[in-house]
């Protein structure tokens, strides 16, 4: 007897568009379970973003990463390199310099940097803060005004600050915002409910469900995403149908597999190769679990993940 | 899948002879359906009826044993598609590929690189379990390479579609209980005979899912239910689709023909590209690969993949725990400060990671806190001033560590007073609420 393939048609989810004109990119809007592109004609594939910070990477042991930014002296030049990297759909600028515990750049300085970056960026832009709650709120308010009309995605608003950030970015200037929750389907849903009650349209919200590097509690990430996607696609839960974006790089480049030098761990071998594989394996696992967009750092990971998504379509 | 009483009744002789101590065959059938008595309590069941019953009550996916001795593993036996639905039971295996066409030096190099990967992670040994051996038309050479694979102490997975060569290679290594891949629509009969004679699990492939389904049905009809299904190497898209369709058919749609573990050869899907192979291995670890083969596996590949697998194959009801004890980090010694967290593996990983990042040597103390996170453990009474004091005493931290500074998680700052009373010769410091703030915190403490 032959195999009987069952039809599995699901309603496409809403997508969130970032950037403008021909350069705009849609995030989300899938009509299959994650990567099950053989189930139906695909409505929109997952997107791959590359992140950089306002300060250059410490690439002492990462020659391939350094090469990708070779000759780029200013932030604008580095953003241009990032945007032109093979496989990149959008660029994520992390304003680490704003951190009050670090360089503590003023809001004005950050606005200037972000404007330079935006001018040089040929792909849609996503802006992440410095993870200091008070500073990020101030920063996002000023940046939303300065980047008016560019349809930027801001990462991220949390339950504590969604009102201010949501109002300043989406309601005042029509940008997009990611709601960040910590690896819990109920918290994710609650934040979406709160944000929509504030008047933020569904089409302007993406979900940052939180992340982990593989090996570091990734089962929570993957099971949360499995459940979110099942709720969105199979149970038609409108408050979980927003696209999922995952900051893979910030997780994977902070674990010892991607940080311990070869001198410290000789048997582990080349540091850059380890970092690339840690990032690639985590990104692939996120995509298989339900990320509609992954943010990566290393050009090799970006290229390979983008090519893999293309191969699966 | 449970059979209904009426279905079981149809299997009985319907003579109401009462030898089963039940008034009627119908009453008997009802009791069997409820699980109160066994079908074998009726002495008059035909062999055909027993068979039918056995296959109807079989689990949706078979559990297949491969390998022997210390390298014996179970594959398959899953009942759910996603771990949160219940739990996944038998973790996938990873393997590397060698071939009879490779020169000896290259084979040695591949096996040596593989055997170097051998470490412990949360109480489990991490290593590559399988070696895939692609045979060629030279039976003697093929057997020689297969013997090398066995000598490496891993389960050999042979790839050979020629029944005669397969027979002679199996003859050399059959004690290892290998997997024999290579059965297809054309050779299944002969391959089946070879595999059965050597008691090897048979790997089946097909040009597409229809052909594969057909061949598996024929093999089952011939009495072989020790099978592994090859998801194919037509393309990445095709292989992934097949892996999902096969598992989904078995677990969701009750298609028992596809109720077998799978094998995925990534070396054939992305030759020469170890990064793409690693990405694919990740996807197949989550979605239905049982034996996942790569060209090579070095530490760069093993560290993320083994970590991922260990995460995914944990029971969602039982969080992973680390063994309580004293964990010196960053070259910590008796003069380094102590930092305390709980035995919930995730807490341990995050805290130890941040300590490493801080580059400050710290003695990490892990008491038995029931495997809960800090706040939950505290709320459940598993992390208290007395449990911490007891831990310090039991593990002789007092004498092992001279620096009596103990950093407490910020979330249980309330324990400080009690703890100072219980550990008078210790300086109790309240640390940050979140692990992410540890780097900054530790930079100020020294
Ligand atoms: S022993 Fe078998 S045949 Fe006889 S009554 Fe019981 S079920 Fe019926």
XYZ file of C-alpha atoms and ligand atoms in Angstrom:
767
model
C 0.000 0.000 0.000
C 1.302 3.459 -0.760
C 1.674 6.098 1.909
C -1.349 8.317 2.292
C -0.307 11.928 2.752
C -2.830 13.910 4.726
C -3.517 17.464 3.704
C -2.598 19.927 6.460
C -3.765 23.382 5.625
C -3.522 26.033 8.278
C -4.583 29.632 8.148
C -1.625 31.977 7.557
C -0.771 34.095 10.588
C -0.447 37.851 10.464
C 2.975 39.222 9.516
C 4.743 42.296 10.804
C 6.508 44.408 8.239
C 9.663 46.362 9.089
C 11.593 48.846 6.966
C 10.114 50.808 4.092
C 9.474 50.566 0.374
C 11.236 47.867 -1.582
C 13.528 47.166 1.330
C 10.726 46.217 3.700
C 10.821 42.726 5.167
C 7.917 40.751 6.507
C 8.430 38.804 9.704
C 6.088 35.942 10.463
C 2.968 35.277 8.481
C 3.669 31.562 8.248
C 0.955 29.062 7.342
C 2.677 25.836 8.445
C 4.147 24.499 11.656
C 7.778 25.657 11.935
C 9.789 24.644 8.843
C 7.034 22.261 7.640
C 7.095 23.967 4.252
C 6.142 20.690 2.564
C 2.670 20.943 4.116
C 1.509 23.934 2.106
C 2.723 26.521 -0.337
C 4.677 28.817 1.934
C 3.271 32.255 2.607
C 6.409 33.799 4.131
C 9.773 32.260 5.122
C 11.639 32.989 8.387
C 13.980 35.986 8.329
C 17.630 36.204 9.356
C 19.026 39.303 11.010
C 22.597 40.227 11.871
C 23.436 42.165 15.001
C 26.177 44.627 15.724
C 26.770 47.044 18.574
C 27.761 50.687 18.554
C 31.204 49.535 19.654
C 33.161 47.168 17.382
C 33.334 43.448 18.210
C 36.310 42.162 20.113
C 37.370 39.861 17.308
C 40.862 38.988 18.520
C 40.247 35.246 18.162
C 37.572 35.543 15.476
C 39.387 36.219 12.196
C 36.372 35.443 9.990
C 34.190 37.879 11.907
C 36.937 40.508 11.754
C 37.265 39.989 8.017
C 33.569 40.662 7.469
C 34.062 44.132 8.940
C 37.525 44.733 7.501
C 38.218 48.361 6.686
C 35.055 49.599 8.365
C 36.139 52.300 10.792
C 32.908 54.055 11.692
C 29.599 52.676 12.886
C 28.006 53.675 9.570
C 30.628 51.686 7.682
C 30.141 48.680 9.893
C 26.380 48.855 9.474
C 26.869 48.946 5.706
C 29.054 45.811 5.932
C 26.428 44.057 8.051
C 23.602 44.959 5.684
C 25.565 43.587 2.737
C 26.452 40.297 4.389
C 25.260 37.260 2.458
C 21.909 36.023 3.713
C 20.976 39.060 5.792
C 17.328 40.199 5.757
C 17.597 42.896 8.412
C 20.150 44.525 10.710
C 19.893 44.776 14.481
C 21.836 47.585 16.134
C 22.394 47.079 19.838
C 23.182 50.320 21.647
C 25.416 48.796 24.242
C 27.314 52.032 24.758
C 24.241 53.525 26.417
C 24.613 51.206 29.430
C 24.875 53.353 32.558
C 27.179 50.692 34.002
C 29.405 50.896 30.914
C 30.209 53.769 28.551
C 27.002 55.536 29.586
C 26.633 57.448 26.306
C 24.024 60.187 26.500
C 20.691 59.813 24.744
C 21.786 62.534 22.300
C 24.961 60.654 21.432
C 22.965 57.460 20.856
C 20.458 59.268 18.633
C 23.322 60.567 16.528
C 24.821 57.060 16.239
C 21.474 55.505 15.347
C 20.823 58.147 12.685
C 24.225 57.494 11.123
C 23.527 53.785 11.231
C 20.072 54.150 9.717
C 21.413 56.303 6.898
C 24.025 53.683 6.026
C 21.717 50.688 6.369
C 20.354 49.245 3.152
C 18.178 46.735 5.007
C 15.371 47.191 7.544
C 16.617 48.184 10.955
C 15.915 46.812 14.339
C 17.184 48.606 17.444
C 17.937 46.954 20.741
C 18.696 48.842 23.926
C 21.346 48.349 26.554
C 19.138 46.320 28.911
C 18.983 49.062 31.522
C 15.274 49.655 31.994
C 15.276 53.391 32.699
C 17.865 54.170 30.054
C 16.144 52.112 27.361
C 12.858 53.917 27.886
C 14.554 57.306 27.435
C 16.552 56.012 24.523
C 13.583 54.510 22.664
C 11.529 57.674 23.121
C 14.220 59.816 21.506
C 15.097 57.275 18.817
C 11.493 56.746 17.771
C 11.196 60.474 17.072
C 14.567 60.726 15.361
C 13.908 57.734 13.099
C 10.354 58.683 12.224
C 9.104 57.158 8.999
C 11.699 54.388 8.910
C 9.469 51.690 10.398
C 12.028 50.407 12.878
C 11.514 47.420 15.171
C 12.374 48.182 18.797
C 13.660 45.379 21.039
C 12.063 45.114 23.512
C 9.207 46.277 25.703
C 8.557 44.341 28.910
C 5.601 44.152 31.235
C 7.140 46.931 33.343
C 7.661 49.425 30.539
C 5.385 48.418 27.656
C 3.138 51.438 28.239
C 5.864 54.026 27.794
C 7.777 52.166 25.105
C 4.665 51.074 23.230
C 3.237 54.597 23.260
C 6.521 56.254 22.270
C 7.430 53.880 19.438
C 4.234 52.517 17.907
C 1.466 54.915 18.894
C 3.438 58.125 18.428
C 5.611 57.249 15.428
C 4.239 54.102 13.806
C 7.274 51.929 14.486
C 7.105 48.253 15.519
C 7.782 46.836 18.943
C 8.795 43.472 20.356
C 7.214 42.390 23.616
C 9.716 40.527 25.743
C 8.659 37.802 28.155
C 10.780 35.228 29.893
C 10.219 31.820 28.292
C 6.633 31.333 29.445
C 3.602 31.048 27.182
C 1.236 32.670 29.687
C 3.462 35.682 30.258
C 3.870 36.090 26.500
C 0.141 36.019 25.981
C -0.520 38.391 28.852
C 1.900 40.951 27.442
C 0.220 40.759 24.032
C -3.159 41.281 25.666
C -1.854 44.279 27.593
C -0.221 45.819 24.547
C -3.296 45.422 22.360
C -5.443 46.896 25.142
C -3.175 49.915 25.031
C -4.236 50.303 21.413
C -1.158 48.841 19.753
C -2.344 46.971 16.662
C -1.493 43.260 16.396
C 0.351 44.034 13.159
C 2.838 46.145 15.085
C 3.787 43.577 17.713
C 6.347 40.794 17.540
C 7.069 38.427 20.406
C 10.487 38.104 21.979
C 9.860 34.962 23.989
C 13.344 34.928 25.491
C 16.111 32.549 24.563
C 18.894 30.267 25.700
C 21.926 28.698 24.116
C 21.537 24.984 23.423
C 22.575 23.053 26.504
C 21.516 25.893 28.791
C 17.899 25.126 29.487
C 16.991 25.207 25.816
C 14.164 22.742 26.486
C 12.180 25.595 28.033
C 12.686 27.740 24.954
C 11.775 24.988 22.550
C 8.745 23.755 24.484
C 7.460 27.310 24.956
C 7.752 27.943 21.232
C 6.176 24.563 20.398
C 3.190 25.511 22.512
C 2.962 29.073 21.209
C 2.940 27.864 17.602
C 0.405 25.138 18.329
C -1.854 27.722 19.992
C -1.414 30.195 17.127
C -1.854 27.799 14.225
C -3.955 24.923 15.498
C -6.068 26.591 18.167
C -6.416 29.987 16.502
C -5.374 31.911 19.622
C -5.238 35.493 18.348
C -3.142 36.667 21.278
C -0.326 34.275 20.401
C -0.307 34.766 16.647
C 2.274 37.521 16.555
C 5.602 36.592 14.925
C 8.408 35.295 17.139
C 11.837 36.937 17.067
C 14.792 35.395 18.914
C 18.074 37.027 19.870
C 20.254 33.986 19.344
C 23.650 35.696 19.276
C 23.391 37.403 22.654
C 22.757 33.994 24.220
C 25.260 31.838 22.378
C 28.233 34.193 22.445
C 27.933 34.509 26.232
C 28.524 30.843 27.076
C 31.886 29.260 27.670
C 31.745 27.115 24.524
C 31.941 30.360 22.523
C 34.179 32.305 24.908
C 36.894 30.079 26.334
C 40.059 30.629 24.333
C 41.861 27.745 22.727
C 44.747 28.417 25.104
C 42.446 27.720 28.057
C 40.711 24.744 26.446
C 43.196 23.206 24.009
C 41.180 20.021 23.453
C 38.154 22.061 22.377
C 40.027 23.432 19.383
C 39.487 26.632 17.419
C 37.367 29.193 19.275
C 35.756 30.725 16.207
C 34.588 27.352 14.880
C 33.035 26.589 18.273
C 31.282 29.938 18.361
C 29.932 29.475 14.838
C 28.580 25.995 15.587
C 27.075 27.064 18.908
C 25.291 29.905 17.133
C 24.246 27.839 14.110
C 22.949 24.881 16.105
C 20.994 27.182 18.435
C 19.577 29.186 15.524
C 18.473 26.035 13.688
C 16.844 24.713 16.855
C 15.014 28.035 17.331
C 13.746 27.975 13.750
C 12.580 24.372 14.106
C 10.755 25.305 17.307
C 9.042 28.398 15.977
C 11.208 31.526 15.586
C 10.031 33.597 12.630
C 13.205 35.669 12.807
C 16.574 34.925 14.382
C 19.227 37.521 15.154
C 22.756 36.204 14.671
C 26.216 37.711 14.847
C 28.705 35.671 12.855
C 28.715 36.005 9.047
C 29.210 32.254 8.559
C 26.216 31.442 10.764
C 24.104 34.046 8.960
C 25.047 32.688 5.558
C 24.529 29.013 6.449
C 21.245 29.539 8.265
C 19.834 31.663 5.435
C 20.917 29.032 2.900
C 19.387 26.263 4.990
C 16.042 28.065 5.190
C 16.158 28.476 1.405
C 16.950 24.776 0.981
C 13.944 23.830 3.083
C 11.522 25.851 0.956
C -4.078 1.504 21.244
C -6.732 -0.224 23.350
C -9.195 -2.577 21.651
C -12.857 -2.236 22.503
C -14.756 -5.109 24.175
C -16.682 -5.823 21.022
C -13.525 -6.093 18.938
C -12.133 -8.600 21.408
C -15.382 -10.536 21.442
C -15.015 -11.012 17.689
C -11.676 -12.728 18.343
C -13.127 -15.287 20.803
C -14.543 -18.664 19.637
C -17.984 -17.488 20.923
C -18.732 -20.914 22.415
C -19.413 -19.716 25.973
C -17.630 -22.780 27.361
C -16.828 -20.955 30.655
C -13.327 -22.409 30.940
C -12.075 -18.892 31.519
C -14.311 -18.714 34.603
C -16.494 -16.144 32.880
C -20.150 -16.785 32.144
C -19.888 -15.929 28.454
C -17.328 -15.040 25.821
C -18.829 -11.530 25.794
C -18.271 -11.124 29.538
C -14.739 -12.373 29.038
C -14.122 -9.861 26.258
C -15.372 -6.975 28.373
C -13.037 -7.905 31.222
C -10.073 -8.170 28.867
C -10.879 -4.744 27.436
C -10.892 -3.237 30.917
C -7.553 -4.856 31.635
C -8.925 -7.020 34.476
C -7.901 -10.339 32.902
C -5.567 -11.437 30.129
C -6.580 -12.681 26.715
C -4.556 -15.820 27.344
C -6.983 -16.820 30.118
C -9.098 -18.295 27.332
C -7.458 -21.574 26.285
C -9.308 -21.591 22.992
C -7.924 -18.503 21.331
C -6.553 -19.203 17.876
C -3.020 -18.196 17.021
C -4.390 -15.798 14.421
C -6.594 -14.125 17.021
C -3.682 -13.767 19.453
C -1.609 -12.231 16.681
C -4.305 -9.786 15.754
C -4.697 -8.787 19.367
C -0.960 -8.320 19.813
C -0.661 -6.101 16.781
C -3.720 -4.067 17.735
C -2.380 -3.363 21.197
C 1.155 -2.633 20.034
C 2.532 0.832 20.761
C 2.377 3.201 17.769
C 6.154 3.246 17.408
C 8.355 0.247 18.020
C 11.336 0.298 20.311
C 14.354 -1.082 18.463
C 17.473 -2.367 20.214
C 20.803 -1.838 18.522
C 24.367 -2.514 19.581
C 25.657 -4.902 22.194
C 27.230 -4.874 25.631
C 28.251 -1.414 26.778
C 27.118 0.087 23.500
C 23.547 -1.135 23.481
C 20.864 1.471 22.852
C 17.144 1.716 22.446
C 15.667 3.772 19.635
C 12.094 4.877 19.000
C 9.273 3.919 21.320
C 8.006 7.483 21.298
C 4.343 8.139 21.985
C 4.168 11.913 21.494
C 5.327 14.306 18.781
C 6.469 17.058 21.152
C 8.168 16.720 24.519
C 5.694 18.910 26.394
C 2.840 16.532 25.451
C 4.376 13.993 27.824
C 8.058 13.276 27.395
C 10.404 11.881 24.780
C 11.822 8.557 25.888
C 14.759 7.333 23.812
C 17.228 10.008 22.829
C 18.609 10.073 19.309
C 22.139 8.865 18.573
C 24.882 10.630 16.651
C 27.397 8.987 14.368
C 30.266 9.744 12.011
C 30.851 8.269 8.546
C 33.749 6.263 7.229
C 33.912 4.249 4.032
C 35.718 1.284 2.566
C 37.001 3.624 -0.142
C 38.830 5.824 2.344
C 42.553 5.192 2.889
C 43.420 3.695 6.285
C 45.099 6.892 7.448
C 41.929 8.906 6.878
C 39.841 6.296 8.700
C 42.218 6.312 11.663
C 42.146 10.109 11.765
C 38.333 10.203 11.754
C 38.048 7.565 14.478
C 40.739 9.214 16.595
C 39.029 12.593 16.372
C 35.764 10.937 17.372
C 37.152 9.050 20.368
C 38.652 12.270 21.723
C 35.137 13.486 22.395
C 34.411 11.933 25.734
C 33.335 14.138 28.618
C 30.752 14.464 31.308
C 27.854 16.890 31.295
C 25.315 17.003 34.141
C 26.148 13.483 35.212
C 26.013 11.947 31.733
C 28.828 10.715 29.520
C 28.935 12.557 26.194
C 30.371 10.718 23.209
C 29.522 9.711 19.641
C 27.556 6.452 19.707
C 27.645 5.208 16.101
C 30.081 4.725 13.249
C 28.584 4.428 9.795
C 30.542 2.263 7.389
C 29.886 2.606 3.695
C 30.885 -0.689 2.108
C 32.167 -0.989 -1.464
C 32.281 -3.858 -3.934
C 35.268 -5.398 -2.159
C 33.862 -7.616 0.597
C 37.228 -8.193 2.279
C 38.088 -4.503 2.436
C 34.551 -3.636 3.588
C 34.769 -6.164 6.408
C 38.186 -4.845 7.404
C 36.811 -1.302 7.749
C 33.738 -2.554 9.606
C 36.014 -4.314 12.085
C 37.822 -0.997 12.679
C 34.479 0.616 13.449
C 33.657 -2.118 15.961
C 37.105 -1.777 17.524
C 36.374 1.895 18.199
C 33.738 0.694 20.654
C 30.739 2.183 18.857
C 27.697 0.665 17.187
C 28.502 -0.047 13.550
C 25.906 1.034 11.000
C 26.676 -0.684 7.701
C 25.559 0.696 4.383
C 25.544 -2.044 1.783
C 22.875 -2.821 -0.781
C 24.557 -5.999 -2.050
C 23.245 -8.967 -0.055
C 26.342 -11.139 -0.665
C 28.775 -8.480 0.473
C 26.489 -7.580 3.368
C 26.461 -11.208 4.442
C 30.194 -11.542 4.490
C 30.739 -8.203 6.281
C 28.107 -9.058 8.885
C 29.839 -12.381 9.392
C 32.883 -10.498 10.646
C 31.095 -8.204 13.087
C 27.752 -9.659 14.007
C 28.490 -9.854 17.756
C 28.344 -6.059 17.730
C 24.643 -6.204 16.777
C 25.033 -3.700 13.959
C 22.442 -1.959 11.854
C 22.438 -3.033 8.219
C 21.191 -0.301 5.881
C 20.546 -0.965 2.233
C 17.224 -2.797 1.898
C 15.062 -1.329 -0.859
C 12.223 -2.232 -3.197
C 14.531 -4.326 -5.396
C 16.599 -6.313 -2.893
C 14.455 -6.510 0.241
C 13.980 -10.253 0.188
C 17.638 -11.127 0.032
C 18.603 -8.332 2.457
C 15.951 -9.501 4.876
C 17.418 -13.005 4.880
C 20.914 -11.643 5.523
C 19.796 -9.338 8.341
C 17.708 -12.024 10.000
C 20.487 -14.581 9.890
C 22.809 -12.143 11.633
C 20.103 -10.765 13.942
C 20.859 -7.272 12.681
C 18.384 -4.401 12.553
C 17.585 -3.689 8.904
C 17.661 -0.167 7.465
C 15.138 0.358 4.681
C 15.094 3.035 2.017
C 12.807 3.936 -0.858
C 12.736 6.293 -3.810
C 9.865 8.069 -2.083
C 7.533 7.538 0.862
C 5.190 5.337 -1.197
C 7.933 2.937 -2.135
C 9.281 2.966 1.420
C 5.820 2.222 2.815
C 5.422 -0.631 0.366
C 8.777 -2.198 1.161
C 8.216 -1.961 4.920
C 4.863 -3.711 4.501
C 6.535 -6.513 2.582
C 9.259 -6.885 5.205
C 6.696 -6.962 8.000
C 4.693 -9.563 6.111
C 7.912 -11.584 5.874
C 8.141 -11.403 9.657
C 10.737 -8.677 10.160
C 9.812 -5.958 12.623
C 13.329 -4.872 13.483
C 13.610 -2.007 11.050
C 14.955 1.523 10.763
C 13.672 3.867 8.078
C 16.056 5.925 5.965
C 14.648 9.421 5.344
C 16.642 9.552 2.115
C 19.161 11.891 0.583
C 17.348 13.320 -2.432
C 17.468 16.825 -0.962
C 17.455 18.593 2.396
C 13.817 19.525 1.946
C 12.827 15.995 0.978
C 14.710 14.351 3.856
C 13.165 16.688 6.432
C 9.682 16.254 4.966
C 10.100 12.469 5.082
C 11.295 12.450 8.693
C 8.267 14.507 9.742
C 5.743 12.609 7.599
C 6.961 9.243 8.863
C 6.778 10.179 12.546
C 3.525 12.072 12.176
C 1.898 9.182 10.322
C 2.943 6.781 13.070
C 2.067 8.857 16.126
C -0.788 11.015 14.921
C -2.496 8.964 12.253
C -1.917 5.457 13.597
C 0.001 4.206 10.563
C 1.999 1.396 12.186
C 3.933 0.666 9.008
C 5.844 3.870 9.683
C 6.159 3.198 13.409
C 9.944 2.749 13.322
C 12.957 4.906 14.226
C 14.651 6.837 11.431
C 18.157 7.286 10.124
C 19.428 10.520 8.549
C 22.684 10.789 6.632
C 23.713 14.444 6.724
C 27.048 13.719 5.067
C 25.050 12.875 1.942
C 22.738 15.904 2.273
C 25.404 18.581 2.744
C 28.738 16.996 1.759
C 31.815 18.871 2.924
C 29.798 21.480 4.816
C 30.076 20.805 8.530
C 28.241 23.979 9.543
C 25.147 23.078 7.516
C 25.413 19.501 8.787
C 25.443 20.780 12.372
C 22.419 22.999 11.701
C 20.582 20.042 10.178
C 21.612 17.770 13.046
C 20.021 20.325 15.347
C 16.754 20.307 13.397
C 16.666 16.493 13.220
C 17.411 16.235 16.948
C 14.206 18.183 17.539
C 12.253 16.690 14.687
C 12.412 12.994 14.415
C 15.905 11.836 13.536
C 16.821 8.686 15.511
C 20.308 8.006 14.168
C 21.893 11.214 12.881
C 25.088 10.792 10.864
C 27.642 13.485 10.081
C 30.882 13.447 8.126
C 32.862 14.231 11.255
C 32.115 15.317 14.775
C 34.688 17.417 16.596
C 34.259 19.395 19.810
C 32.829 22.355 17.872
C 29.932 20.137 16.777
C 29.657 17.950 19.872
C 29.403 20.737 22.454
C 26.214 22.327 21.068
C 24.582 19.144 19.760
C 25.072 17.037 22.879
C 23.887 19.961 25.003
C 20.782 20.328 22.858
C 20.012 16.612 23.008
C 20.450 16.515 26.767
C 18.005 19.413 27.086
C 15.369 18.026 24.751
C 15.354 14.504 26.142
C 14.687 15.567 29.716
C 11.333 14.706 31.196
C 9.345 17.963 31.398
C 8.013 16.778 34.764
C 11.471 16.269 36.224
C 13.836 19.181 35.767
C 17.504 18.380 35.358
C 19.464 18.578 38.590
C 23.126 18.950 39.340
C 24.723 16.981 42.142
C 24.964 19.025 45.332
C 28.506 19.957 46.262
C 31.322 22.457 46.007
C 32.173 23.642 42.498
C 35.314 25.792 42.237
C 35.054 28.050 39.165
C 37.649 30.179 37.411
C 40.547 28.621 39.316
C 38.959 29.182 42.729
C 40.823 27.911 45.795
C 40.372 27.982 49.570
C 40.905 31.732 49.618
C 38.163 32.531 47.113
C 34.697 33.741 48.044
C 31.696 31.406 48.080
C 28.568 31.970 46.050
C 25.413 29.961 46.638
C 22.671 28.905 44.272
C 20.373 25.883 43.897
C 20.678 22.432 42.294
C 18.225 23.238 39.472
C 20.455 22.630 36.422
C 19.371 25.809 34.674
C 20.190 27.966 37.709
C 23.534 26.241 38.025
C 24.376 26.777 34.359
C 23.414 30.406 34.274
C 25.149 31.283 37.545
C 28.306 29.327 36.736
C 28.378 30.903 33.262
C 28.175 34.404 34.688
C 30.866 33.634 37.259
C 33.116 32.389 34.486
C 32.431 35.526 32.503
C 33.385 37.671 35.510
C 36.808 36.002 35.608
C 36.645 36.223 39.411
C 37.510 32.888 41.069
C 34.473 31.759 43.041
C 33.554 28.628 44.968
C 30.025 27.839 43.863
C 28.022 26.062 46.552
C 25.134 23.881 45.432
C 22.995 22.548 48.277
C 20.191 20.053 47.773
C 17.209 22.316 47.020
C 14.902 19.724 45.502
C 15.840 20.684 41.945
C 13.804 23.882 42.106
C 14.725 27.423 41.116
C 15.792 29.781 43.923
C 12.415 31.342 44.682
C 10.449 28.120 44.282
C 12.898 26.223 46.458
C 12.647 28.905 49.133
C 8.828 28.940 48.956
C 8.743 25.137 49.171
C 11.000 25.191 52.207
C 13.810 23.434 50.319
C 16.176 26.370 50.617
C 16.349 27.793 54.122
C 18.935 29.029 56.597
C 19.001 25.597 58.216
C 19.308 23.688 54.934
C 22.215 25.937 53.922
C 23.888 25.570 57.328
C 23.419 21.807 57.152
C 24.969 21.742 53.690
C 27.992 23.757 54.878
C 28.484 21.275 57.674
C 27.884 18.091 55.658
C 30.236 19.085 52.868
C 32.800 20.461 55.362
C 32.900 23.790 53.575
C 34.057 25.383 56.847
C 37.345 23.538 56.730
C 37.743 23.248 52.964
C 37.363 26.987 52.319
C 39.236 29.545 54.393
C 37.487 32.562 52.906
C 34.257 32.657 54.883
C 32.403 35.096 52.631
C 29.101 33.680 51.430
C 27.168 35.439 48.674
C 23.467 34.711 48.885
C 21.073 35.022 45.916
C 19.371 38.438 46.143
C 15.968 36.790 45.868
C 16.413 35.120 49.264
C 17.903 38.148 51.040
C 15.431 37.401 53.868
C 17.598 34.456 54.893
C 20.522 36.706 55.811
C 19.659 37.243 59.499
C 18.906 33.598 60.204
C 21.990 32.503 58.378
C 24.228 34.889 60.327
C 22.841 33.353 63.496
C 23.458 29.815 62.262
C 26.892 30.495 60.737
C 28.471 33.006 63.133
C 31.957 32.773 61.642
C 30.729 33.558 58.127
C 30.219 36.915 56.505
C 26.890 36.763 54.679
C 26.620 39.085 51.688
C 23.409 39.572 49.711
C 24.132 39.199 46.015
C 22.145 40.450 43.026
C 18.609 39.324 42.152
C 19.533 38.186 38.673
C 22.520 36.152 37.538
C 23.149 38.615 34.731
C 24.140 41.224 37.343
C 26.788 38.921 38.830
C 29.658 40.073 36.630
C 29.326 43.623 37.849
C 28.673 42.514 41.416
C 31.725 40.262 41.589
C 33.972 42.956 40.159
C 33.170 45.084 43.220
C 33.340 42.422 45.895
C 37.088 41.842 45.805
S -12.802 -19.785 27.626
Fe -12.828 -18.739 25.747
S -14.342 -19.740 24.552
Fe -14.692 -20.399 26.639
S -16.137 -18.886 27.425
Fe -14.191 -18.118 27.938
S -13.773 -16.794 26.194
Fe -15.422 -18.087 25.533
